[in-house]
GROMACS .gro file of C-alpha atoms in nm:
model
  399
    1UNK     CA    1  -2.663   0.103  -1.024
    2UNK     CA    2  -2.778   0.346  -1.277
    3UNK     CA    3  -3.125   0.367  -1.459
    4UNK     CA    4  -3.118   0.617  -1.750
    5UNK     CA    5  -3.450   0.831  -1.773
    6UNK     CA    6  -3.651   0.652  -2.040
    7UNK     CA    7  -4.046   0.792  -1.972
    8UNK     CA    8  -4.307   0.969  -2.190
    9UNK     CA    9  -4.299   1.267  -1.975
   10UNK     CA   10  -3.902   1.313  -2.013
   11UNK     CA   11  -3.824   1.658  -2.137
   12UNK     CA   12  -4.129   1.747  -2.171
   13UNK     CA   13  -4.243   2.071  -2.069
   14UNK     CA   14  -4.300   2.100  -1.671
   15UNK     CA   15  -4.650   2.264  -1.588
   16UNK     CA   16  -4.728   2.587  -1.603
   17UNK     CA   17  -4.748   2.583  -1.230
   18UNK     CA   18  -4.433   2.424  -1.137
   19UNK     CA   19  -4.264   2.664  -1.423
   20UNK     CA   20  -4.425   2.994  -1.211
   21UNK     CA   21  -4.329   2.799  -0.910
   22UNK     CA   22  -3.959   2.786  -0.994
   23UNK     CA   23  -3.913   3.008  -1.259
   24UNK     CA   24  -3.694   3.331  -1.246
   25UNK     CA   25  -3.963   3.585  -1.037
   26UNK     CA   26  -3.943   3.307  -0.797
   27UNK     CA   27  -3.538   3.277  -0.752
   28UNK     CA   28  -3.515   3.628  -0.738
   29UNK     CA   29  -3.752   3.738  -0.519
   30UNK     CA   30  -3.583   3.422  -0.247
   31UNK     CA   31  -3.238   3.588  -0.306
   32UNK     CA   32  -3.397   3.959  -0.228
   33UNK     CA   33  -3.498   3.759   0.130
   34UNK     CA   34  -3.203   3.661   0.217
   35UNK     CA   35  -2.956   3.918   0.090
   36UNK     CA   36  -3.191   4.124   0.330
   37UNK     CA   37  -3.070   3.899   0.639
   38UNK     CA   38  -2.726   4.026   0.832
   39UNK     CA   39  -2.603   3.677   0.846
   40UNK     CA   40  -2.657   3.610   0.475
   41UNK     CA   41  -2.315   3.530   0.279
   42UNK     CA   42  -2.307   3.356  -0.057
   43UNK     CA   43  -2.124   3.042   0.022
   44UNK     CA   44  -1.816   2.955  -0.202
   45UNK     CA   45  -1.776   2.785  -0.540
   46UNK     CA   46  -1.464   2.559  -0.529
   47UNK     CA   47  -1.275   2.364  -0.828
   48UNK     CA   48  -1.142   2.107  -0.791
   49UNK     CA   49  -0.886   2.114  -1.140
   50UNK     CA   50  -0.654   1.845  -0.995
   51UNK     CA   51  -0.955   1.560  -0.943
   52UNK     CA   52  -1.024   1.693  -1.253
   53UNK     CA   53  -0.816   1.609  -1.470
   54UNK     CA   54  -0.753   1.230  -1.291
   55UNK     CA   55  -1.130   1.186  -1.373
   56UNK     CA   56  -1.080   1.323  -1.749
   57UNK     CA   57  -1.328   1.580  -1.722
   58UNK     CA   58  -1.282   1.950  -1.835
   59UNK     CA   59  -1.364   2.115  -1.507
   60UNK     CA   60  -1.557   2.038  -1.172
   61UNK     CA   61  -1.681   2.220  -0.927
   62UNK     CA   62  -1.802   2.222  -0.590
   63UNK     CA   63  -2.082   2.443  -0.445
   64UNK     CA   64  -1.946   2.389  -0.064
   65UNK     CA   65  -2.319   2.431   0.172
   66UNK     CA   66  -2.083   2.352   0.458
   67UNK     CA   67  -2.038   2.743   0.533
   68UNK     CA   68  -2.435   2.825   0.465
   69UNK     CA   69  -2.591   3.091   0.775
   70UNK     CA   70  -2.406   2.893   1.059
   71UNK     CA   71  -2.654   2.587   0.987
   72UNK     CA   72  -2.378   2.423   0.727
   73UNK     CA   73  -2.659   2.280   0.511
   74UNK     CA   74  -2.849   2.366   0.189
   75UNK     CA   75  -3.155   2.327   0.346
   76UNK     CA   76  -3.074   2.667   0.606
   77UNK     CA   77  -3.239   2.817   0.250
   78UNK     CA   78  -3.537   2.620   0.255
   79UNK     CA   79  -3.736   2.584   0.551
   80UNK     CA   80  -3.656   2.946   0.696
   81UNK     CA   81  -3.768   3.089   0.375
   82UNK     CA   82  -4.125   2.889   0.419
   83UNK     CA   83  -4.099   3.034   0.778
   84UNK     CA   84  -4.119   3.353   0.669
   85UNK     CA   85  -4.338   3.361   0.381
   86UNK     CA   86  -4.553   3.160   0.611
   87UNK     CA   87  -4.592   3.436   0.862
   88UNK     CA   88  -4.624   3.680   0.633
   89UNK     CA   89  -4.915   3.467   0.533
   90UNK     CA   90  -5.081   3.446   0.828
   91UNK     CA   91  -5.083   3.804   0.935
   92UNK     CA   92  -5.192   3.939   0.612
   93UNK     CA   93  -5.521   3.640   0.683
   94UNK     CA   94  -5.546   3.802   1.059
   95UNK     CA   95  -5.485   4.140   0.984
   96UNK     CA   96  -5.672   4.116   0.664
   97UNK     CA   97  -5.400   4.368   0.456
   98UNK     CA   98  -5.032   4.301   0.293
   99UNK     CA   99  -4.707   4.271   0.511
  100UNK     CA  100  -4.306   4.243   0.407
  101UNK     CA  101  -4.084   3.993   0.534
  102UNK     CA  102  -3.913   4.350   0.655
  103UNK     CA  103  -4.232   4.449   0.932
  104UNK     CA  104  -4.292   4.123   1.067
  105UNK     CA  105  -4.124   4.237   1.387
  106UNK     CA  106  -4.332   4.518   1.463
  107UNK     CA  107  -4.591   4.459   1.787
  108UNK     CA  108  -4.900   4.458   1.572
  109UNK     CA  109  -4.754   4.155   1.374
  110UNK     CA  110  -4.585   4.006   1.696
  111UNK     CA  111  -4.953   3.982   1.841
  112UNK     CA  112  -5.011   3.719   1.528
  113UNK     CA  113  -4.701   3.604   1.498
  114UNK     CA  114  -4.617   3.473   1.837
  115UNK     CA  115  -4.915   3.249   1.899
  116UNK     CA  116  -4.786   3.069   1.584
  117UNK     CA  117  -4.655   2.732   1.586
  118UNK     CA  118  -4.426   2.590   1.306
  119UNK     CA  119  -4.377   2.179   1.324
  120UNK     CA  120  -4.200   1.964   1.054
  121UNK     CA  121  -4.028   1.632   1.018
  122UNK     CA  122  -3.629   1.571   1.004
  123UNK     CA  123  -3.363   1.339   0.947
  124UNK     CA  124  -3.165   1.716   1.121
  125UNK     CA  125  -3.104   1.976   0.862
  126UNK     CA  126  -3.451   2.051   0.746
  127UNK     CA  127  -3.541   2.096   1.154
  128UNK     CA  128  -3.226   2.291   1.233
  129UNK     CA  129  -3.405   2.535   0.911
  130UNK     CA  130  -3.757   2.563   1.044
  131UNK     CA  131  -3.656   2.626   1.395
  132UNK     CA  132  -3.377   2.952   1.278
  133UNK     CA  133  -3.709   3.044   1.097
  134UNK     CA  134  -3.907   3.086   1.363
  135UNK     CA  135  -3.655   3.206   1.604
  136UNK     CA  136  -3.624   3.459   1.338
  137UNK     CA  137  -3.995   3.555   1.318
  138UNK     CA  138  -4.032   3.513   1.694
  139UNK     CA  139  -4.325   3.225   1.668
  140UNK     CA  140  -4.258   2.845   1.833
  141UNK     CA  141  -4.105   2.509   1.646
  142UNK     CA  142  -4.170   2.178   1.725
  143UNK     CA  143  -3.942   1.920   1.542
  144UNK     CA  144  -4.087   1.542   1.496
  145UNK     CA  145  -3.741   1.277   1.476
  146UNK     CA  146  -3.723   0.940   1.493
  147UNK     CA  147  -3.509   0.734   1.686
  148UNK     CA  148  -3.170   0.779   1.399
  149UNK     CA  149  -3.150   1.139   1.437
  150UNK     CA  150  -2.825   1.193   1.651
  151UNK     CA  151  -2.845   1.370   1.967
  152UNK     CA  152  -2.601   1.675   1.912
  153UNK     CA  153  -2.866   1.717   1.576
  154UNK     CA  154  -3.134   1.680   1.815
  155UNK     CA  155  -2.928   1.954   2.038
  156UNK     CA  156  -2.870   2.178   1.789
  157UNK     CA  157  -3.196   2.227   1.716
  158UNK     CA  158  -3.273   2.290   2.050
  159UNK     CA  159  -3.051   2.568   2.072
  160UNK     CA  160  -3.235   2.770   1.881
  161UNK     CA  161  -3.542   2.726   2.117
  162UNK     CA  162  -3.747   2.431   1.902
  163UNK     CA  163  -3.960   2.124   2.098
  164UNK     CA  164  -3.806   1.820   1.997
  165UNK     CA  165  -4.058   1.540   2.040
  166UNK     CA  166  -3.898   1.132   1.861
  167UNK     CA  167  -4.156   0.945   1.696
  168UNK     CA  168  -4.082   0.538   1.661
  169UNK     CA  169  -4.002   0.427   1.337
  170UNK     CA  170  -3.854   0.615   1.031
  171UNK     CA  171  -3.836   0.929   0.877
  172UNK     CA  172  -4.147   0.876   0.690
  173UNK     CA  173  -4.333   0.839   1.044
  174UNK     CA  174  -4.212   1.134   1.142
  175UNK     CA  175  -4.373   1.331   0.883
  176UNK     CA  176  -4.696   1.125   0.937
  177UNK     CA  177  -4.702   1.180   1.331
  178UNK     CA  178  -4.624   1.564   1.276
  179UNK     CA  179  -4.872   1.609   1.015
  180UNK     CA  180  -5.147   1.430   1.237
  181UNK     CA  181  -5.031   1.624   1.573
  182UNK     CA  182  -5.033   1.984   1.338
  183UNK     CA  183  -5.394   1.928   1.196
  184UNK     CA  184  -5.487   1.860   1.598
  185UNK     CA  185  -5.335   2.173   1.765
  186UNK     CA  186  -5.395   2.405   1.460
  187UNK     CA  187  -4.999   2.431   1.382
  188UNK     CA  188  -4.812   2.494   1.063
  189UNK     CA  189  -4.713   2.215   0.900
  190UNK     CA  190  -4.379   2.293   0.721
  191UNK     CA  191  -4.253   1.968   0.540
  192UNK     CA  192  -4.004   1.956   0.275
  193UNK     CA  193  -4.197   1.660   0.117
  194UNK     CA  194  -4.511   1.670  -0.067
  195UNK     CA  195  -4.830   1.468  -0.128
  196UNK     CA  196  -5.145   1.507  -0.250
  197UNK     CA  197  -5.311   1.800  -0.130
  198UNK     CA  198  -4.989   1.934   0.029
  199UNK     CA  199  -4.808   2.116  -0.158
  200UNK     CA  200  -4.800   2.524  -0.091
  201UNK     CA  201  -4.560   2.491   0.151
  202UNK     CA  202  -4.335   2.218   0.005
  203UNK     CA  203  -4.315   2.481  -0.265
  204UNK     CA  204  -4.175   2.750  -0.064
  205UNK     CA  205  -3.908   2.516   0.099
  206UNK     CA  206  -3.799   2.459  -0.278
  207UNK     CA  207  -3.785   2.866  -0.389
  208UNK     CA  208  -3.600   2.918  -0.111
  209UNK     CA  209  -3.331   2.655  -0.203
  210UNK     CA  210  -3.324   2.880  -0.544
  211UNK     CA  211  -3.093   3.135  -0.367
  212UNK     CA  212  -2.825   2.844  -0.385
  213UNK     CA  213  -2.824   2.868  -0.780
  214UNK     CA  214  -2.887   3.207  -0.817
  215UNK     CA  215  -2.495   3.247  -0.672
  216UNK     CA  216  -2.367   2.924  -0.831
  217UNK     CA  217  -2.437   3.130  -1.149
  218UNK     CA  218  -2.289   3.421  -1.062
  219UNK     CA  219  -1.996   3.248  -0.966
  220UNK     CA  220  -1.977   2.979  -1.224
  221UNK     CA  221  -1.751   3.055  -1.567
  222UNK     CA  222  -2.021   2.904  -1.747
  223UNK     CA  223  -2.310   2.684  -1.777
  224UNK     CA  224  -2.222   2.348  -1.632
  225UNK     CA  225  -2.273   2.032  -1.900
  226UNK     CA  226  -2.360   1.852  -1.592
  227UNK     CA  227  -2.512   1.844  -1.234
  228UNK     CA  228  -2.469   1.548  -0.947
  229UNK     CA  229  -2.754   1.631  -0.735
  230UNK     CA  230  -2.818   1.392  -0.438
  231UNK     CA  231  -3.144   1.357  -0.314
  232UNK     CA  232  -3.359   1.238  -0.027
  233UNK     CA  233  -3.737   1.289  -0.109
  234UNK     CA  234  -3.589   1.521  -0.406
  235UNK     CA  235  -3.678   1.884  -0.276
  236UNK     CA  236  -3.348   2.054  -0.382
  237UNK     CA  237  -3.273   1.848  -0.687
  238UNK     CA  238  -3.595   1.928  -0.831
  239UNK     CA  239  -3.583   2.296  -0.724
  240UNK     CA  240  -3.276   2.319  -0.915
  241UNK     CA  241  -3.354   2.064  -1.163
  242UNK     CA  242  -3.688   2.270  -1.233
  243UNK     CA  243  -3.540   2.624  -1.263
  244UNK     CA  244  -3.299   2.512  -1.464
  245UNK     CA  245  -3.591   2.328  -1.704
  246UNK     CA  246  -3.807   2.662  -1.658
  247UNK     CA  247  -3.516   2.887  -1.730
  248UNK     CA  248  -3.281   2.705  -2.018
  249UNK     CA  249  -3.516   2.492  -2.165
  250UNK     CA  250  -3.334   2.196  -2.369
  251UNK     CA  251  -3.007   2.392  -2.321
  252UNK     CA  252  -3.010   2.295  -1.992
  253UNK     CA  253  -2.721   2.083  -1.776
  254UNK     CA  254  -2.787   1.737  -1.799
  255UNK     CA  255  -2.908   1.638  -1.424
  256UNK     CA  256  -2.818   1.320  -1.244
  257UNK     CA  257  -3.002   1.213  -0.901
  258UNK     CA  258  -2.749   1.020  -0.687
  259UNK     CA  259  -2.924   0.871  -0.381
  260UNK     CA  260  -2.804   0.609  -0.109
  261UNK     CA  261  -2.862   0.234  -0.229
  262UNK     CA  262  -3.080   0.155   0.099
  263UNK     CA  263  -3.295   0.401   0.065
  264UNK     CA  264  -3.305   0.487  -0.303
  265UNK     CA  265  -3.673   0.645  -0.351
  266UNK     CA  266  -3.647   0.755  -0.683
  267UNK     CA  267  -3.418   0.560  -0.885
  268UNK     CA  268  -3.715   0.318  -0.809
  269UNK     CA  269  -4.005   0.524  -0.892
  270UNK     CA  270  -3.801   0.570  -1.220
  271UNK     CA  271  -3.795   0.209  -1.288
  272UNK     CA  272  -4.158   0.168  -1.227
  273UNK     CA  273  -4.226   0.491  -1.401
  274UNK     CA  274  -4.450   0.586  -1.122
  275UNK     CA  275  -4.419   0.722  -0.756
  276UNK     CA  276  -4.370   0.431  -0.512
  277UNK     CA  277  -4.314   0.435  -0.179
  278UNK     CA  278  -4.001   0.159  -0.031
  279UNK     CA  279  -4.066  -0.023   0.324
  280UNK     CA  280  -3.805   0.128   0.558
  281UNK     CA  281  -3.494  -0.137   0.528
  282UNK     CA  282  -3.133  -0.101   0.690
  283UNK     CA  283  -3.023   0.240   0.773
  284UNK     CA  284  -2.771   0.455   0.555
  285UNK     CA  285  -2.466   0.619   0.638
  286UNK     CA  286  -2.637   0.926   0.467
  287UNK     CA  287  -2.839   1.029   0.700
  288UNK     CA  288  -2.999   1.323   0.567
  289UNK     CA  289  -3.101   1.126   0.278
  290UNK     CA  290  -3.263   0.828   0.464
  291UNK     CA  291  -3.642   0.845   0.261
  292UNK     CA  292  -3.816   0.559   0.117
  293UNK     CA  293  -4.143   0.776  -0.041
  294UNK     CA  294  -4.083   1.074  -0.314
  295UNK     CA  295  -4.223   1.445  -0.270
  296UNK     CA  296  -4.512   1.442  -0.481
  297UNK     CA  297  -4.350   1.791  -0.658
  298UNK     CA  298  -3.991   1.678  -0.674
  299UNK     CA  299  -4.129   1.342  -0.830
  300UNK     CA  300  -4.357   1.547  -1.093
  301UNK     CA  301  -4.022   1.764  -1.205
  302UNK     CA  302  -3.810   1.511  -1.193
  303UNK     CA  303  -3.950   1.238  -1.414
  304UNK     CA  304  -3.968   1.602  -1.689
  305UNK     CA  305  -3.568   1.728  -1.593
  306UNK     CA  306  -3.346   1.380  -1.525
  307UNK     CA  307  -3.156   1.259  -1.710
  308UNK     CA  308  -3.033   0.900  -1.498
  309UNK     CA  309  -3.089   0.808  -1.151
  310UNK     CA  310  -2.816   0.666  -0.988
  311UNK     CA  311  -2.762   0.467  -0.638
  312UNK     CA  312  -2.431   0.450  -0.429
  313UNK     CA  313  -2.331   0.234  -0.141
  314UNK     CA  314  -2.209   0.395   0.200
  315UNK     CA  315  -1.877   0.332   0.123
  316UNK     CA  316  -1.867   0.496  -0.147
  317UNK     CA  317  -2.010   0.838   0.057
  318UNK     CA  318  -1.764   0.798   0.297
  319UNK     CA  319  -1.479   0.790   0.021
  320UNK     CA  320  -1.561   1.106  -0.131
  321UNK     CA  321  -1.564   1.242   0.186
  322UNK     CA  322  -1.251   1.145   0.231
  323UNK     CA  323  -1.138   1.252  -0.118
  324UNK     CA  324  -1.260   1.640  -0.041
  325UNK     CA  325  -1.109   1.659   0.302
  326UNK     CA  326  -0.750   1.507   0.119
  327UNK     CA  327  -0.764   1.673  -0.191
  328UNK     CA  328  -0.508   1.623  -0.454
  329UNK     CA  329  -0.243   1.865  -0.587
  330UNK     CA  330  -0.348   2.249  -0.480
  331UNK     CA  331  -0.704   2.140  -0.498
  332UNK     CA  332  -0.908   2.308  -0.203
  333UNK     CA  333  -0.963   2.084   0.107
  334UNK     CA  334  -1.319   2.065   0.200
  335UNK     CA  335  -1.537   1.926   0.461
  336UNK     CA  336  -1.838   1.697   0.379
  337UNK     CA  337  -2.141   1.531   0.592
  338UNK     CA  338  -2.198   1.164   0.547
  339UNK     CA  339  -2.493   1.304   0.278
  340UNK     CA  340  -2.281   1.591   0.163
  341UNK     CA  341  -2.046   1.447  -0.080
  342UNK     CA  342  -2.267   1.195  -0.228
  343UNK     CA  343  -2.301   1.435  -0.556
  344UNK     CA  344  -1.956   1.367  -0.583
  345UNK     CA  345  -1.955   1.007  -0.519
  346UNK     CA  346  -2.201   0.916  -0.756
  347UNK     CA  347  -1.969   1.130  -1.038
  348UNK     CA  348  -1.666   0.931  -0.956
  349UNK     CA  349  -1.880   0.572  -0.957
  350UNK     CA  350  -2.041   0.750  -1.375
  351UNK     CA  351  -1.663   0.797  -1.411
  352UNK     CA  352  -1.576   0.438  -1.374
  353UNK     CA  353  -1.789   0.237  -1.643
  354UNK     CA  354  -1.692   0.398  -1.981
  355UNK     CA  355  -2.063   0.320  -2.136
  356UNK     CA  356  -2.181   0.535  -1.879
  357UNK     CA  357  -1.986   0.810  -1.930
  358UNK     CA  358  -2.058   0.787  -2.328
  359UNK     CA  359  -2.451   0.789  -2.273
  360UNK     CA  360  -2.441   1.086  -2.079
  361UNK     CA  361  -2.176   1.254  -2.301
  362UNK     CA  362  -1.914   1.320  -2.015
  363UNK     CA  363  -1.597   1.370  -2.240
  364UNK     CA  364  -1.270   1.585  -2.099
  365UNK     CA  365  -1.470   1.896  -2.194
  366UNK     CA  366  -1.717   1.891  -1.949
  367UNK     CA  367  -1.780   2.112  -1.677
  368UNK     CA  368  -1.922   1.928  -1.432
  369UNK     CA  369  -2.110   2.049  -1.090
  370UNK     CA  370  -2.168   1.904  -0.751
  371UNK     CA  371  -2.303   2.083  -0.399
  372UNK     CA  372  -2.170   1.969  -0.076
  373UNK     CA  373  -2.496   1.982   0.084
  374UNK     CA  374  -2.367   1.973   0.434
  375UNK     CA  375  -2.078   2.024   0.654
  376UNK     CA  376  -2.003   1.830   0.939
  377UNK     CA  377  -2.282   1.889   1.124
  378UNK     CA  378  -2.227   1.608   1.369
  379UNK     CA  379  -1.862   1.627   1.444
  380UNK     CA  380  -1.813   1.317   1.617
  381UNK     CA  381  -1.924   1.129   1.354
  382UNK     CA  382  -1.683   1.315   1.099
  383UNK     CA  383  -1.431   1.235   1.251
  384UNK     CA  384  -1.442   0.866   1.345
  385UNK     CA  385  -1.579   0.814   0.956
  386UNK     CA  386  -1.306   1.032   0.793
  387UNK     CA  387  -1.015   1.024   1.040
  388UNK     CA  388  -0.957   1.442   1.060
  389UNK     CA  389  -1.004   1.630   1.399
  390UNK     CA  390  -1.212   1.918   1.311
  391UNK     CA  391  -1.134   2.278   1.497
  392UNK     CA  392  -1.429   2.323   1.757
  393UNK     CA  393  -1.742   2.469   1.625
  394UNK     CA  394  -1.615   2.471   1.297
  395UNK     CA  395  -1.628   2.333   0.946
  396UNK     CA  396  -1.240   2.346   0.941
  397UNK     CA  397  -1.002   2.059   0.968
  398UNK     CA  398  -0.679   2.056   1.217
  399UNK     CA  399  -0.392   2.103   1.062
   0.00000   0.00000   0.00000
């Protein structure tokens, strides 16, 4: 289903406080973190110019997340970053003077620092973030899942030293239950969702995801006409969606939200032309983008920047998973989570019905962008949904 962006508020100007939020100080100043960081490596841009050219499209490319700081999701950007910029935070409050990301290791800091507790909510990827954040600072992570959250994710994060503690219910519970138990023991909430009243650190989740376009530019021949973003509660798509507004103005890409049918957030918020929440129905494929209740930012940006909102079915995620690890032609193969691909899968679903194409002006010129946002990051599952043995502890198919 699509629903083509038809409020008051479209293209209107974003606030002045979500423009500083996102704008180009912001994006800069994330990349200048973490081209500091040893394991830092932009990831690659791939084009795909056979797919292409069967879809009738000018160009398309792929911004593969699957190779992103050993965490093979977006979202390594996100919640580290907050981390960080959290701790920095607190120490300068303690300490009462200024500190860089760069001293946060010396003793003086460490006295602060390691008392700290970070705590968010995850469907796995967001987690896996907050926990190499504080690993990296050398404070503590607790990680609130619910019961749907595999166990090698739930091992994973555990490796790098976080408390994992399952809540009953949803995703959506989980961020209740580990915003209740924070405001108790005096931790630091770090959600990648907003609400009212919440939404510092929700912010800093979203600059840190700016690194991701700051190299897709870089790498990019040229502006893309159009960007597939997929979206859970919206965090990434409306950091990029947002920058992009802040930056470009109306010569921005036109931006489409693709989200999972059963859980599909903001394509009905859209509809109603206000932020709703959904009751939690039967699960997705897509894992990571399992979330029946906006971010009060994303939603705000969003509503300004989109252009349609678009749902797809699990079958059609696990086909364009398929389609990237079995490319066509010389195209590059890649590897794609159940939520990775689903940028892609709601392009080839636009690419279908000709009067949807037409209203959002996808002709054979276009250059068209999607992001993998995730590797395999539960193997198992990989491979009994797309049939390829992957090479152990790696994003790389067998031969």
């Amino acid at each position: 289903m699509i629903h083509f962006n038809e409020s008051t508020t479209f293209n209107q100007p974003l606030t002045e406080v979500d423009s500083q939020l996102l704008g180009e100080l912001s994006a800069q100043a994330s990349q200048r973190f973490w081209q500091s960081q040893p394991a830092y490596r932009p990831t690659p841009l791939q084009a795909l110019s056979a797919l292409a050219s069967s879809l009738s499209i000018g160009e398309l490319y792929v911004k593969d997340e699957a190779h992103r700081l050993g965490l093979q999701s977006f979202k390594a950007l996100g919640g580290a970053y907050a981390v960080v910029t959290l701790a920095q935070e607190e120490v300068a409050k303690r300490l009462g003077q200024q500190v860089s990301w760069e001293t946060l290791r010396q003793p003086i800091h460490q006295e602060v620092i390691q008392r700290l507790t970070f705590a968010c909510a995850t469907d796995g990827n967001h987690g896996r973030s907050v926990a190499f954040g504080a690993q990296l600072v050398g404070a503590k992570a607790v990680i609130f899942v619910h019961p749907g959250v595999s166990q090698r994710r739930r091992q994973r994060m555990a490796e790098l030293g976080a408390q994992i503690v399952e809540v009953p219910g949803s995703y959506d519970d989980a961020v209740r239950e580990a915003s209740r138990v924070s405001d108790r023991n005096g931790w630091l909430l770090t959600s990648d969702t907003s609400w009212p009243g919440y939404e510092h650190v929700p912010g800093l989740v979203m600059q840190g995801y700016l690194t991701l376009w700051q190299e897709s530019i870089s790498q990019l021949p040229r502006l893309p006409s159009h960007i597939f973003i997929q979206a859970g509660v919206g965090g990434l798509a409306a950091a990029l969606a947002g920058h992009l507004a802040s930056c470009w103005g109306a010569d921005r890409p036109k931006i489409i939200i693709v989200e999972p049918q059963r859980a599909a957030c903001l394509f009905e918020s859209a509809k109603a032309d206000q932020r709703v929440s959904l009751p939690p129905g039967e699960s997705t494929v897509m894992a990571m983008l399992e979330c029946y209740e906006p971010s009060a930012i994303a939603w705000r940006i969003l509503l300004r920047t989109t252009d349609a909102f678009l749902t797809i079915r699990d079958e059609m995620a696990i086909d364009s998973m398929i389609r990237l690890a079995r490319p066509l032609d010389d195209d590059p193969a890649i590897i794609s989570g159940e939520s990775g691909g689903a940028g892609l899968a709601g392009l080839l679903q636009v690419c279908q019905h000709q009067d949807w194409r037409e209203a959002l002006g996808i002709t054979s010129h276009s250059c068209v962008m999607v992001i993998n946002t995730e590797g395999a990051t539960d193997p198992d599952r990989y491979e009994a949904l797309v049939g390829i043995p992957l090479l152990p502890g790696s994003n790389e198919s067998v031969n």
